[in-house]
Short mmCIF file of C-alpha atoms in Angstrom, two decimals:
data_model
loop_
_atom_site.label_atom_id
_atom_site.label_comp_id
_atom_site.label_asym_id
_atom_site.label_seq_id
_atom_site.Cartn_x
_atom_site.Cartn_y
_atom_site.Cartn_z
CA MET T 1 -38.20 -26.32 77.80
CA ASN T 2 -41.03 -23.67 78.43
CA THR T 3 -44.52 -24.29 76.93
CA GLN T 4 -44.11 -22.27 73.90
CA ASP T 5 -41.77 -24.62 72.73
CA HIS T 6 -43.77 -27.22 73.41
CA ILE T 7 -45.83 -26.10 71.53
CA SER T 8 -44.51 -25.28 68.91
CA GLN T 9 -42.77 -28.52 68.58
CA GLU T 10 -45.64 -30.90 68.89
CA TYR T 11 -46.23 -28.46 66.59
CA ASN T 12 -43.60 -28.93 63.54
CA GLU T 13 -43.75 -32.76 64.39
CA GLU T 14 -47.67 -32.86 63.28
CA LEU T 15 -46.40 -30.89 60.13
CA GLU T 16 -43.58 -33.79 59.28
CA ALA T 17 -46.77 -36.46 60.09
CA LEU T 18 -48.74 -35.22 57.61
CA ARG T 19 -46.14 -35.46 54.85
CA SER T 20 -44.91 -37.94 56.13
CA LYS T 21 -48.28 -40.17 55.34
CA ALA T 22 -48.32 -38.11 52.52
CA LEU T 23 -45.19 -39.87 51.11
CA THR T 24 -46.38 -42.84 52.38
CA MET T 25 -49.97 -42.19 49.95
CA GLY T 26 -46.79 -41.38 47.18
CA GLY T 27 -45.63 -45.03 48.08
CA LEU T 28 -48.48 -46.77 47.94
CA VAL T 29 -50.16 -45.92 44.50
CA GLU T 30 -45.95 -46.02 42.22
CA GLU T 31 -46.38 -49.73 43.79
CA ASN T 32 -49.51 -49.76 42.73
CA PHE T 33 -48.64 -48.57 38.95
CA THR T 34 -45.69 -49.64 39.12
CA GLY T 35 -47.74 -53.36 39.41
CA ALA T 36 -50.28 -52.04 37.46
CA THR T 37 -47.78 -51.39 34.26
CA LYS T 38 -46.03 -54.31 34.71
CA SER T 39 -48.70 -57.66 34.50
CA LEU T 40 -50.05 -54.56 31.30
CA LEU T 41 -46.08 -55.43 29.97
CA LYS T 42 -46.04 -58.80 31.18
CA GLY T 43 -49.65 -60.14 30.89
CA LYS T 44 -49.75 -60.56 34.69
CA THR T 45 -53.21 -61.14 35.62
CA GLN T 46 -53.01 -62.01 38.85
CA LEU T 47 -50.62 -59.17 39.83
CA ALA T 48 -52.75 -57.41 37.54
CA GLN T 49 -56.16 -58.73 39.84
CA HIS T 50 -54.78 -57.97 42.92
CA ILE T 51 -53.63 -54.75 42.29
CA ALA T 52 -57.70 -53.54 40.73
CA LYS T 53 -58.20 -54.27 44.25
CA GLU T 54 -55.65 -52.23 46.36
CA ASP T 55 -57.42 -49.00 45.07
CA TYR T 56 -59.66 -49.03 48.24
CA LYS T 57 -55.92 -48.56 50.61
CA VAL T 58 -55.49 -45.62 48.45
CA ASN T 59 -58.83 -43.76 48.44
CA ALA T 60 -59.00 -44.79 52.68
CA LEU T 61 -55.52 -42.61 53.29
CA GLU T 62 -57.04 -39.70 50.70
CA VAL T 63 -60.24 -38.90 52.86
CA SER T 64 -57.55 -39.34 56.18
CA LEU T 65 -54.85 -36.78 54.66
CA ASP T 66 -57.87 -34.36 53.82
CA GLU T 67 -59.56 -35.17 58.27
CA ASP T 68 -55.72 -34.48 58.92
CA CYS T 69 -55.19 -31.11 57.07
CA SER T 70 -58.59 -29.29 57.80
CA SER T 71 -57.95 -30.28 62.00
CA LEU T 72 -54.57 -28.59 61.47
CA ILE T 73 -55.58 -25.37 60.22
CA ALA T 74 -58.28 -25.55 62.78
CA ARG T 75 -55.92 -26.08 65.51
CA ARG T 76 -53.18 -24.43 64.84
CA GLN T 77 -53.99 -21.50 62.82
CA PRO T 78 -51.03 -21.88 59.92
CA ALA T 79 -49.88 -19.54 58.03
CA ALA T 80 -46.83 -18.86 55.02
CA ILE T 81 -45.20 -22.14 54.99
CA ASP T 82 -46.73 -23.82 57.04
CA LEU T 83 -50.05 -22.90 55.46
CA ARG T 84 -48.16 -24.36 51.99
CA ASN T 85 -47.00 -27.39 53.33
CA ILE T 86 -50.36 -28.14 54.52
CA PHE T 87 -52.07 -27.01 50.83
CA ALA T 88 -49.84 -28.62 48.81
CA VAL T 89 -50.52 -31.69 50.98
CA LEU T 90 -54.50 -31.00 50.19
CA LYS T 91 -53.95 -30.58 46.65
CA ILE T 92 -51.08 -33.05 46.16
CA VAL T 93 -53.51 -36.45 47.36
CA THR T 94 -56.01 -35.30 45.02
CA ASP T 95 -53.29 -36.10 42.39
CA LEU T 96 -51.96 -38.84 43.78
CA GLU T 97 -56.50 -40.67 44.26
CA ARG T 98 -56.57 -40.15 40.73
CA ILE T 99 -53.16 -41.63 39.97
CA GLY T 100 -54.33 -44.64 42.11
CA ASP T 101 -57.60 -44.84 39.92
CA GLU T 102 -56.22 -44.42 36.63
CA SER T 103 -53.29 -47.23 38.29
CA GLU T 104 -56.85 -49.48 38.88
CA LYS T 105 -58.00 -49.11 35.22
CA ILE T 106 -54.79 -50.30 33.26
CA ALA T 107 -54.76 -53.46 36.17
CA ARG T 108 -58.62 -53.99 35.81
CA PHE T 109 -57.85 -53.69 31.04
CA ALA T 110 -54.91 -55.67 31.82
CA ALA T 111 -56.82 -58.78 33.70
CA GLU T 112 -58.66 -58.42 30.29
CA LEU T 113 -56.27 -59.06 27.81
CA ASP T 114 -56.95 -61.61 25.46
CA ASN T 115 -53.30 -61.22 24.13
CA ASP T 116 -49.99 -61.23 25.86
CA ALA T 117 -48.33 -57.24 25.21
CA THR T 118 -45.51 -59.13 25.26
CA SER T 119 -46.64 -60.56 21.68
CA MET T 120 -47.77 -57.16 20.02
CA LYS T 121 -45.89 -55.51 17.59
CA PHE T 122 -46.16 -52.34 19.42
CA TYR T 123 -44.83 -53.82 22.36
CA SER T 124 -41.60 -51.39 22.83
CA SER T 125 -43.42 -48.58 22.13
CA LEU T 126 -45.40 -48.84 25.36
CA LYS T 127 -42.35 -50.33 26.91
CA SER T 128 -40.97 -47.20 26.55
CA LEU T 129 -44.01 -44.66 27.38
CA ILE T 130 -43.72 -46.81 31.14
CA ILE T 131 -40.63 -45.83 31.43
CA SER T 132 -40.59 -42.85 31.35
CA ALA T 133 -44.01 -42.52 33.29
CA ARG T 134 -43.12 -44.96 36.22
CA GLU T 135 -39.87 -42.80 36.12
CA ILE T 136 -41.53 -39.25 35.55
CA LEU T 137 -43.24 -40.16 38.77
CA SER T 138 -40.26 -41.51 41.54
CA SER T 139 -38.59 -38.29 40.10
CA ALA T 140 -42.04 -36.19 41.33
CA LEU T 141 -42.22 -37.80 45.17
CA ASP T 142 -38.46 -37.55 45.53
CA CYS T 143 -38.45 -33.85 44.46
CA TYR T 144 -41.44 -34.53 47.28
CA ALA T 145 -39.80 -36.04 50.09
CA ARG T 146 -36.71 -33.80 49.84
CA LEU T 147 -38.64 -30.54 49.23
CA ASP T 148 -36.39 -29.17 46.08
CA ALA T 149 -37.53 -26.77 43.92
CA ASP T 150 -34.93 -26.64 42.25
CA LYS T 151 -34.92 -30.45 40.72
CA ALA T 152 -38.58 -29.93 40.85
CA MET T 153 -38.38 -27.17 37.87
CA GLU T 154 -36.85 -30.57 35.83
CA VAL T 155 -38.98 -33.13 36.43
CA VAL T 156 -41.84 -30.70 35.88
CA GLN T 157 -40.83 -30.53 31.93
CA LEU T 158 -40.24 -33.85 31.08
CA ASP T 159 -43.90 -34.74 30.43
CA SER T 160 -43.81 -33.31 27.29
CA GLY T 161 -41.73 -36.27 27.18
CA VAL T 162 -43.66 -38.61 27.96
CA ASP T 163 -46.75 -36.64 26.09
CA SER T 164 -45.76 -36.89 22.91
CA GLU T 165 -44.16 -40.44 23.93
CA PHE T 166 -48.34 -40.76 24.28
CA MET T 167 -49.25 -39.15 20.75
CA ASN T 168 -46.44 -41.51 19.06
CA LEU T 169 -47.97 -44.46 20.37
CA ASN T 170 -51.50 -43.31 19.78
CA ARG T 171 -50.30 -42.97 15.98
CA THR T 172 -48.59 -46.26 15.91
CA LEU T 173 -51.54 -48.26 17.89
CA THR T 174 -53.42 -46.39 14.72
CA THR T 175 -51.78 -47.87 12.48
CA TYR T 176 -51.96 -51.50 13.82
CA LEU T 177 -55.71 -51.63 13.91
CA LEU T 178 -55.81 -51.11 10.60
CA GLU T 179 -53.68 -54.15 9.85
CA ASP T 180 -54.80 -55.92 12.47
CA ILE T 181 -58.73 -55.47 12.80
CA LYS T 182 -58.89 -59.79 14.60
CA ASN T 183 -57.15 -57.60 17.93
CA ILE T 184 -59.28 -54.97 17.31
CA GLU T 185 -60.68 -54.58 21.67
CA ASP T 186 -57.30 -54.98 22.34
CA THR T 187 -55.14 -52.95 20.78
CA ILE T 188 -58.52 -50.67 21.78
CA LYS T 189 -57.64 -51.38 25.93
CA VAL T 190 -54.63 -51.57 25.21
CA MET T 191 -55.17 -47.40 23.74
CA TRP T 192 -57.33 -46.67 27.23
CA CYS T 193 -54.12 -48.13 28.98
CA ALA T 194 -51.75 -45.71 27.30
CA ARG T 195 -54.07 -42.37 27.70
CA SER T 196 -53.81 -43.60 31.66
CA ILE T 197 -50.59 -43.93 31.54
CA GLU T 198 -49.95 -40.26 29.58
CA ARG T 199 -52.66 -39.23 32.70
CA VAL T 200 -49.93 -40.53 35.28
CA GLY T 201 -47.24 -38.21 33.98
CA ASP T 202 -49.90 -34.80 34.17
CA HIS T 203 -50.37 -36.15 37.93
CA ALA T 204 -46.56 -35.95 38.56
CA LYS T 205 -46.20 -32.83 37.02
CA ASN T 206 -48.77 -30.88 38.96
CA ILE T 207 -46.76 -32.61 42.22
CA CYS T 208 -43.63 -31.66 41.43
CA GLU T 209 -46.03 -27.87 40.80
CA TYR T 210 -46.34 -27.77 44.34
CA VAL T 211 -42.78 -28.54 45.18
CA VAL T 212 -42.72 -25.37 43.49
CA TYR T 213 -45.23 -23.86 45.70
CA VAL T 214 -43.95 -24.92 49.02
CA VAL T 215 -40.72 -23.92 48.42
CA HIS T 216 -41.10 -20.94 46.71
CA GLY T 217 -44.85 -19.65 47.46
CA ASN T 218 -45.47 -19.14 43.25
CA ASP T 219 -47.76 -21.12 41.70
CA ILE T 220 -45.98 -22.21 37.99
CA ARG T 221 -49.28 -24.04 37.58
CA HIS T 222 -49.86 -23.52 33.84
CA ILE T 223 -47.43 -21.23 33.37
CA THR T 224 -45.81 -24.35 31.08
CA ASP T 225 -48.32 -25.28 29.79
CA GLU T 226 -48.32 -24.11 26.00
CA GLU T 227 -44.95 -25.00 26.30
CA ALA T 228 -45.45 -28.97 26.91
CA GLU T 229 -48.07 -28.97 24.08
CA MET P 1 -72.02 -2.32 65.05
CA ASN P 2 -69.76 -2.77 66.96
CA THR P 3 -66.12 -3.60 65.23
CA GLN P 4 -66.41 -7.01 66.20
CA ASP P 5 -69.75 -7.24 64.46
CA HIS P 6 -67.77 -5.21 61.83
CA ILE P 7 -65.20 -7.36 60.75
CA SER P 8 -67.39 -10.43 61.81
CA GLN P 9 -69.95 -9.08 58.76
CA GLU P 10 -67.38 -8.47 56.43
CA TYR P 11 -65.76 -12.11 57.49
CA ASN P 12 -69.08 -13.57 56.00
CA GLU P 13 -69.12 -11.00 52.77
CA GLU P 14 -65.45 -11.93 51.71
CA LEU P 15 -67.07 -16.44 52.15
CA GLU P 16 -70.13 -15.40 49.77
CA ALA P 17 -68.01 -14.19 48.25
CA LEU P 18 -64.91 -16.64 47.08
CA ARG P 19 -67.98 -19.00 46.82
CA SER P 20 -69.89 -16.27 43.65
CA LYS P 21 -66.71 -16.38 42.68
CA ALA P 22 -65.99 -20.08 42.79
CA LEU P 23 -69.00 -20.47 41.23
CA THR P 24 -68.20 -17.56 38.13
CA MET P 25 -65.39 -20.57 37.73
CA GLY P 26 -68.24 -22.89 37.43
CA GLY P 27 -70.15 -21.56 35.20
CA LEU P 28 -67.12 -20.63 32.39
CA VAL P 29 -66.49 -24.56 33.17
CA GLU P 30 -70.93 -25.73 32.02
CA GLU P 31 -69.95 -22.99 29.19
CA ASN P 32 -67.45 -24.55 27.75
CA PHE P 33 -68.32 -27.99 28.08
CA THR P 34 -71.58 -26.96 26.35
CA GLY P 35 -69.63 -25.42 23.85
CA ALA P 36 -66.98 -27.49 23.12
CA THR P 37 -70.18 -30.99 23.08
CA LYS P 38 -72.31 -28.58 20.59
CA SER P 39 -69.80 -28.44 18.15
CA LEU P 40 -68.27 -32.52 18.00
CA LEU P 41 -72.33 -33.04 18.43
CA LYS P 42 -72.68 -30.49 14.73
CA GLY P 43 -69.20 -30.76 13.52
CA LYS P 44 -69.08 -26.46 14.26
CA THR P 45 -65.60 -25.80 13.85
CA GLN P 46 -65.41 -22.27 14.45
CA LEU P 47 -66.75 -22.71 18.01
CA ALA P 48 -64.64 -26.23 18.52
CA GLN P 49 -61.50 -23.84 17.62
CA HIS P 50 -63.19 -20.99 20.09
CA ILE P 51 -63.45 -23.22 23.31
CA ALA P 52 -60.10 -24.77 22.52
CA LYS P 53 -58.63 -21.63 22.85
CA GLU P 54 -60.92 -20.21 25.94
CA ASP P 55 -59.45 -22.91 28.50
CA TYR P 56 -56.60 -20.11 29.85
CA LYS P 57 -59.47 -18.13 31.79
CA VAL P 58 -60.60 -21.21 33.86
CA ASN P 59 -56.94 -22.13 34.73
CA ALA P 60 -57.02 -18.40 35.69
CA LEU P 61 -59.74 -18.06 37.83
CA GLU P 62 -58.09 -21.82 39.40
CA VAL P 63 -55.06 -20.13 40.28
CA SER P 64 -57.05 -16.58 41.26
CA LEU P 65 -59.35 -19.43 44.03
CA ASP P 66 -56.59 -21.05 45.63
CA GLU P 67 -54.86 -17.58 46.45
CA ASP P 68 -57.58 -16.59 48.09
CA CYS P 69 -58.70 -19.57 50.21
CA SER P 70 -55.18 -19.43 51.35
CA SER P 71 -54.80 -15.73 51.68
CA LEU P 72 -58.36 -16.06 53.70
CA ILE P 73 -57.13 -18.84 56.56
CA ALA P 74 -54.00 -16.82 56.95
CA ARG P 75 -55.87 -13.93 57.77
CA ARG P 76 -58.78 -15.20 59.09
CA GLN P 77 -58.55 -18.25 60.73
CA PRO P 78 -61.34 -19.61 60.12
CA ALA P 79 -63.40 -23.09 61.85
CA ALA P 80 -66.20 -24.90 61.33
CA ILE P 81 -68.19 -24.78 58.75
CA ASP P 82 -66.09 -21.77 57.44
CA LEU P 83 -63.28 -23.94 57.33
CA ARG P 84 -65.37 -26.18 55.75
CA ASN P 85 -66.28 -24.08 52.54
CA ILE P 86 -63.01 -22.07 52.05
CA PHE P 87 -61.46 -26.37 51.61
CA ALA P 88 -64.64 -27.32 49.89
CA VAL P 89 -63.69 -24.55 46.66
CA LEU P 90 -59.92 -25.75 47.33
CA LYS P 91 -61.38 -29.06 45.82
CA ILE P 92 -64.26 -27.86 43.76
CA VAL P 93 -61.73 -25.34 41.71
CA THR P 94 -59.18 -29.07 41.09
CA ASP P 95 -62.42 -29.90 39.71
CA LEU P 96 -63.83 -27.48 37.52
CA GLU P 97 -60.53 -26.75 36.03
CA ARG P 98 -60.50 -30.41 35.04
CA ILE P 99 -63.72 -30.40 33.48
CA GLY P 100 -62.19 -26.99 31.62
CA ASP P 101 -59.34 -29.08 30.90
CA GLU P 102 -61.43 -32.19 28.99
CA SER P 103 -63.90 -29.48 27.17
CA GLU P 104 -60.66 -28.22 25.77
CA LYS P 105 -59.88 -31.77 24.82
CA ILE P 106 -63.67 -32.81 22.67
CA ALA P 107 -63.21 -28.88 20.80
CA ARG P 108 -59.93 -29.75 19.87
CA PHE P 109 -61.04 -33.11 18.73
CA ALA P 110 -64.01 -31.52 17.61
CA ALA P 111 -62.38 -29.43 15.00
CA GLU P 112 -60.03 -32.07 13.51
CA LEU P 113 -63.35 -34.41 13.05
CA ASP P 114 -63.12 -34.76 9.49
CA ASN P 115 -66.90 -35.89 9.30
CA ASP P 116 -69.86 -34.77 10.53
CA ALA P 117 -71.00 -36.51 13.74
CA THR P 118 -74.55 -36.30 12.87
CA SER P 119 -73.40 -38.08 10.10
CA MET P 120 -72.58 -40.50 12.40
CA LYS P 121 -74.07 -44.28 13.21
CA PHE P 122 -73.14 -43.73 16.86
CA TYR P 123 -74.94 -39.92 17.46
CA SER P 124 -78.12 -40.54 18.57
CA SER P 125 -75.98 -42.78 21.75
CA LEU P 126 -73.28 -39.78 21.29
CA LYS P 127 -76.19 -37.29 21.64
CA SER P 128 -77.21 -39.43 24.75
CA LEU P 129 -73.95 -39.25 26.85
CA ILE P 130 -73.67 -35.75 26.51
CA ILE P 131 -77.39 -34.40 27.62
CA SER P 132 -76.80 -36.91 30.26
CA ALA P 133 -73.11 -35.67 31.19
CA ARG P 134 -74.34 -32.17 30.36
CA GLU P 135 -77.20 -32.59 33.23
CA ILE P 136 -75.45 -33.98 35.81
CA LEU P 137 -72.90 -30.55 35.47
CA SER P 138 -75.53 -28.59 35.74
CA SER P 139 -77.62 -30.05 38.69
CA ALA P 140 -74.06 -30.66 40.58
CA LEU P 141 -73.39 -26.60 39.99
CA ASP P 142 -76.73 -25.73 41.35
CA CYS P 143 -76.99 -28.25 44.69
CA TYR P 144 -73.18 -25.81 45.07
CA ALA P 145 -75.00 -22.87 44.03
CA ARG P 146 -78.30 -23.77 46.70
CA LEU P 147 -76.51 -25.66 49.24
CA ASP P 148 -78.61 -28.54 48.34
CA ALA P 149 -76.78 -31.27 49.87
CA ASP P 150 -80.75 -34.29 49.99
CA LYS P 151 -80.41 -32.52 45.66
CA ALA P 152 -76.89 -33.19 45.96
CA MET P 153 -76.89 -36.74 47.39
CA GLU P 154 -79.79 -37.42 44.49
CA VAL P 155 -76.95 -36.46 41.39
CA VAL P 156 -74.24 -38.65 42.76
CA GLN P 157 -76.19 -41.19 42.09
CA LEU P 158 -76.50 -40.18 38.39
CA ASP P 159 -73.13 -40.94 37.27
CA SER P 160 -73.29 -44.06 37.24
CA GLY P 161 -75.99 -43.78 34.67
CA VAL P 162 -73.41 -41.66 32.81
CA ASP P 163 -70.47 -44.97 32.75
CA SER P 164 -72.93 -46.48 30.96
CA GLU P 165 -73.92 -44.64 28.63
CA PHE P 166 -70.76 -44.80 28.04
CA MET P 167 -69.35 -48.64 28.29
CA ASN P 168 -72.42 -48.94 26.12
CA LEU P 169 -70.95 -46.59 23.54
CA ASN P 170 -67.53 -48.03 23.36
CA ARG P 171 -68.88 -51.06 22.92
CA THR P 172 -70.78 -49.56 19.52
CA LEU P 173 -67.71 -47.66 18.54
CA THR P 174 -65.68 -50.97 18.88
CA THR P 175 -68.56 -52.83 16.83
CA TYR P 176 -68.63 -49.37 14.16
CA LEU P 177 -64.59 -49.88 13.31
CA LEU P 178 -64.72 -53.36 12.45
CA GLU P 179 -67.50 -52.57 10.02
CA ASP P 180 -66.39 -49.13 8.64
CA ILE P 181 -62.20 -49.37 9.14
CA LYS P 182 -61.70 -46.33 6.59
CA ASN P 183 -63.35 -44.13 9.42
CA ILE P 184 -61.02 -45.68 12.21
CA GLU P 185 -59.77 -41.77 13.23
CA ASP P 186 -62.34 -40.07 13.30
CA THR P 187 -64.24 -42.82 15.09
CA ILE P 188 -61.57 -43.01 17.54
CA LYS P 189 -62.01 -39.49 18.03
CA VAL P 190 -65.03 -39.43 18.70
CA MET P 191 -63.37 -42.88 21.23
CA TRP P 192 -61.03 -39.73 22.96
CA CYS P 193 -64.08 -37.16 22.87
CA ALA P 194 -66.87 -39.65 25.38
CA ARG P 195 -64.17 -40.59 27.59
CA SER P 196 -63.31 -36.86 28.50
CA ILE P 197 -67.23 -36.95 28.92
CA GLU P 198 -67.84 -39.64 30.89
CA ARG P 199 -65.02 -38.20 33.18
CA VAL P 200 -66.88 -35.15 33.69
CA GLY P 201 -69.32 -37.03 34.97
CA ASP P 202 -67.25 -38.19 37.63
CA HIS P 203 -66.14 -34.27 38.41
CA ALA P 204 -69.44 -33.18 38.60
CA LYS P 205 -70.26 -36.01 41.13
CA ASN P 206 -67.82 -34.98 42.96
CA ILE P 207 -68.88 -31.43 42.92
CA CYS P 208 -71.78 -33.28 44.84
CA GLU P 209 -69.86 -34.89 47.43
CA TYR P 210 -68.73 -30.97 48.60
CA VAL P 211 -71.95 -29.95 48.71
CA VAL P 212 -72.65 -33.07 51.05
CA TYR P 213 -69.40 -32.58 52.82
CA VAL P 214 -69.86 -28.93 54.47
CA VAL P 215 -73.28 -28.82 54.64
CA HIS P 216 -73.05 -32.12 57.22
CA GLY P 217 -69.75 -32.05 57.60
CA ASN P 218 -69.02 -35.78 56.79
CA ASP P 219 -66.92 -37.03 53.43
CA ILE P 220 -68.91 -39.74 51.48
CA ARG P 221 -65.82 -39.38 48.59
CA HIS P 222 -65.53 -43.76 47.81
CA ILE P 223 -68.33 -45.08 49.85
CA THR P 224 -70.80 -44.99 46.40
CA ASP P 225 -67.81 -46.54 44.35
CA GLU P 226 -68.05 -50.01 44.50
CA GLU P 227 -72.14 -49.62 44.67
CA ALA P 228 -71.46 -47.09 40.89
CA GLU P 229 -69.66 -49.38 39.44
#
């Protein structure tokens, strides 16, 4: 192997290590979101308190990944697909960090709830929203792991489903507030959680859009916004 | 002027044009946020409808600025402070785009409100939160325009004030829901708006953190999170 091949192999390994670290961050964020929503659904206060404390790990990975991107660009002067790969990491870590923040918020509210969500009338709608959001996040990370742009385009479409489930749940919660004023504080906490869950869907959609950008080089952000509303 | 100087001057001009375009986006976003919150406070439905339709301009600037960054990196192979400048643009446009989204949400809710916010009991708290958020956004953009890292460090501290104003308003709104159940839908819309306004404070804080990163090269994100909570 000549020096040029050696450098090129090292470079590829660095790029792969970067993507792999972003996927590790994705795995951690997914775990926290699953834990936070589980604690919300099942009233698991201890789990909620644990998740609320875990976000610093996500934040540390964000800072470290941004540094890795910066160092790679400065040392390797990437172009074309390599540069797109690095750009995608820079953008995806921002979305992952925000999903981490939303999971932390959900966990904090879950820990504060006086009543078990299972006893609430809107439990099944909440559960359904959570399952949809988990599915879109998991699929988005899967698309990124496989760099599957076709699947990513399909997953982007799922976000409007999450949005309409959120709007329906929101209407149900408003009606519930009118009927059962004594549980008002808990109901509002569930509303904030529902909003956070809906935001996770948005971030998962963004991740899919970056997958398309890496693979095809075209930026599809905001093109599908009108349909999704 | 020799060829090297010429290339170097062109390069500097490109970097300055990039920052200037990011500032144009910042100006537009600030204008939309001011308009959206004004329509919320004063019940200006037409202004609200106008703002809600303006977000596509912000989105287009985001996509265009990301392209500019990518093209600059590929052609100029920047290092050190030049690379940090480009990185900051990449990150700042994401925050600006999100502020645009929040402004659009506020405008949509403002257009839907049945009652004029001025008639609401919590009007003064809402106004105070809006003034604080406008101030932090305006200061953050000013710090970026001047690349003033010292001022940026001060502005970062202001975000915890916005957060606590939001929490107080949220408590007031919850009490208000209990007292005046017939206005429940409007009160919840104001809650969502308050949340969006609080998020604008977070994004402004992020912008300040990137200013410090450009000037000093150190990443201060998440360091101040614990204090701010």
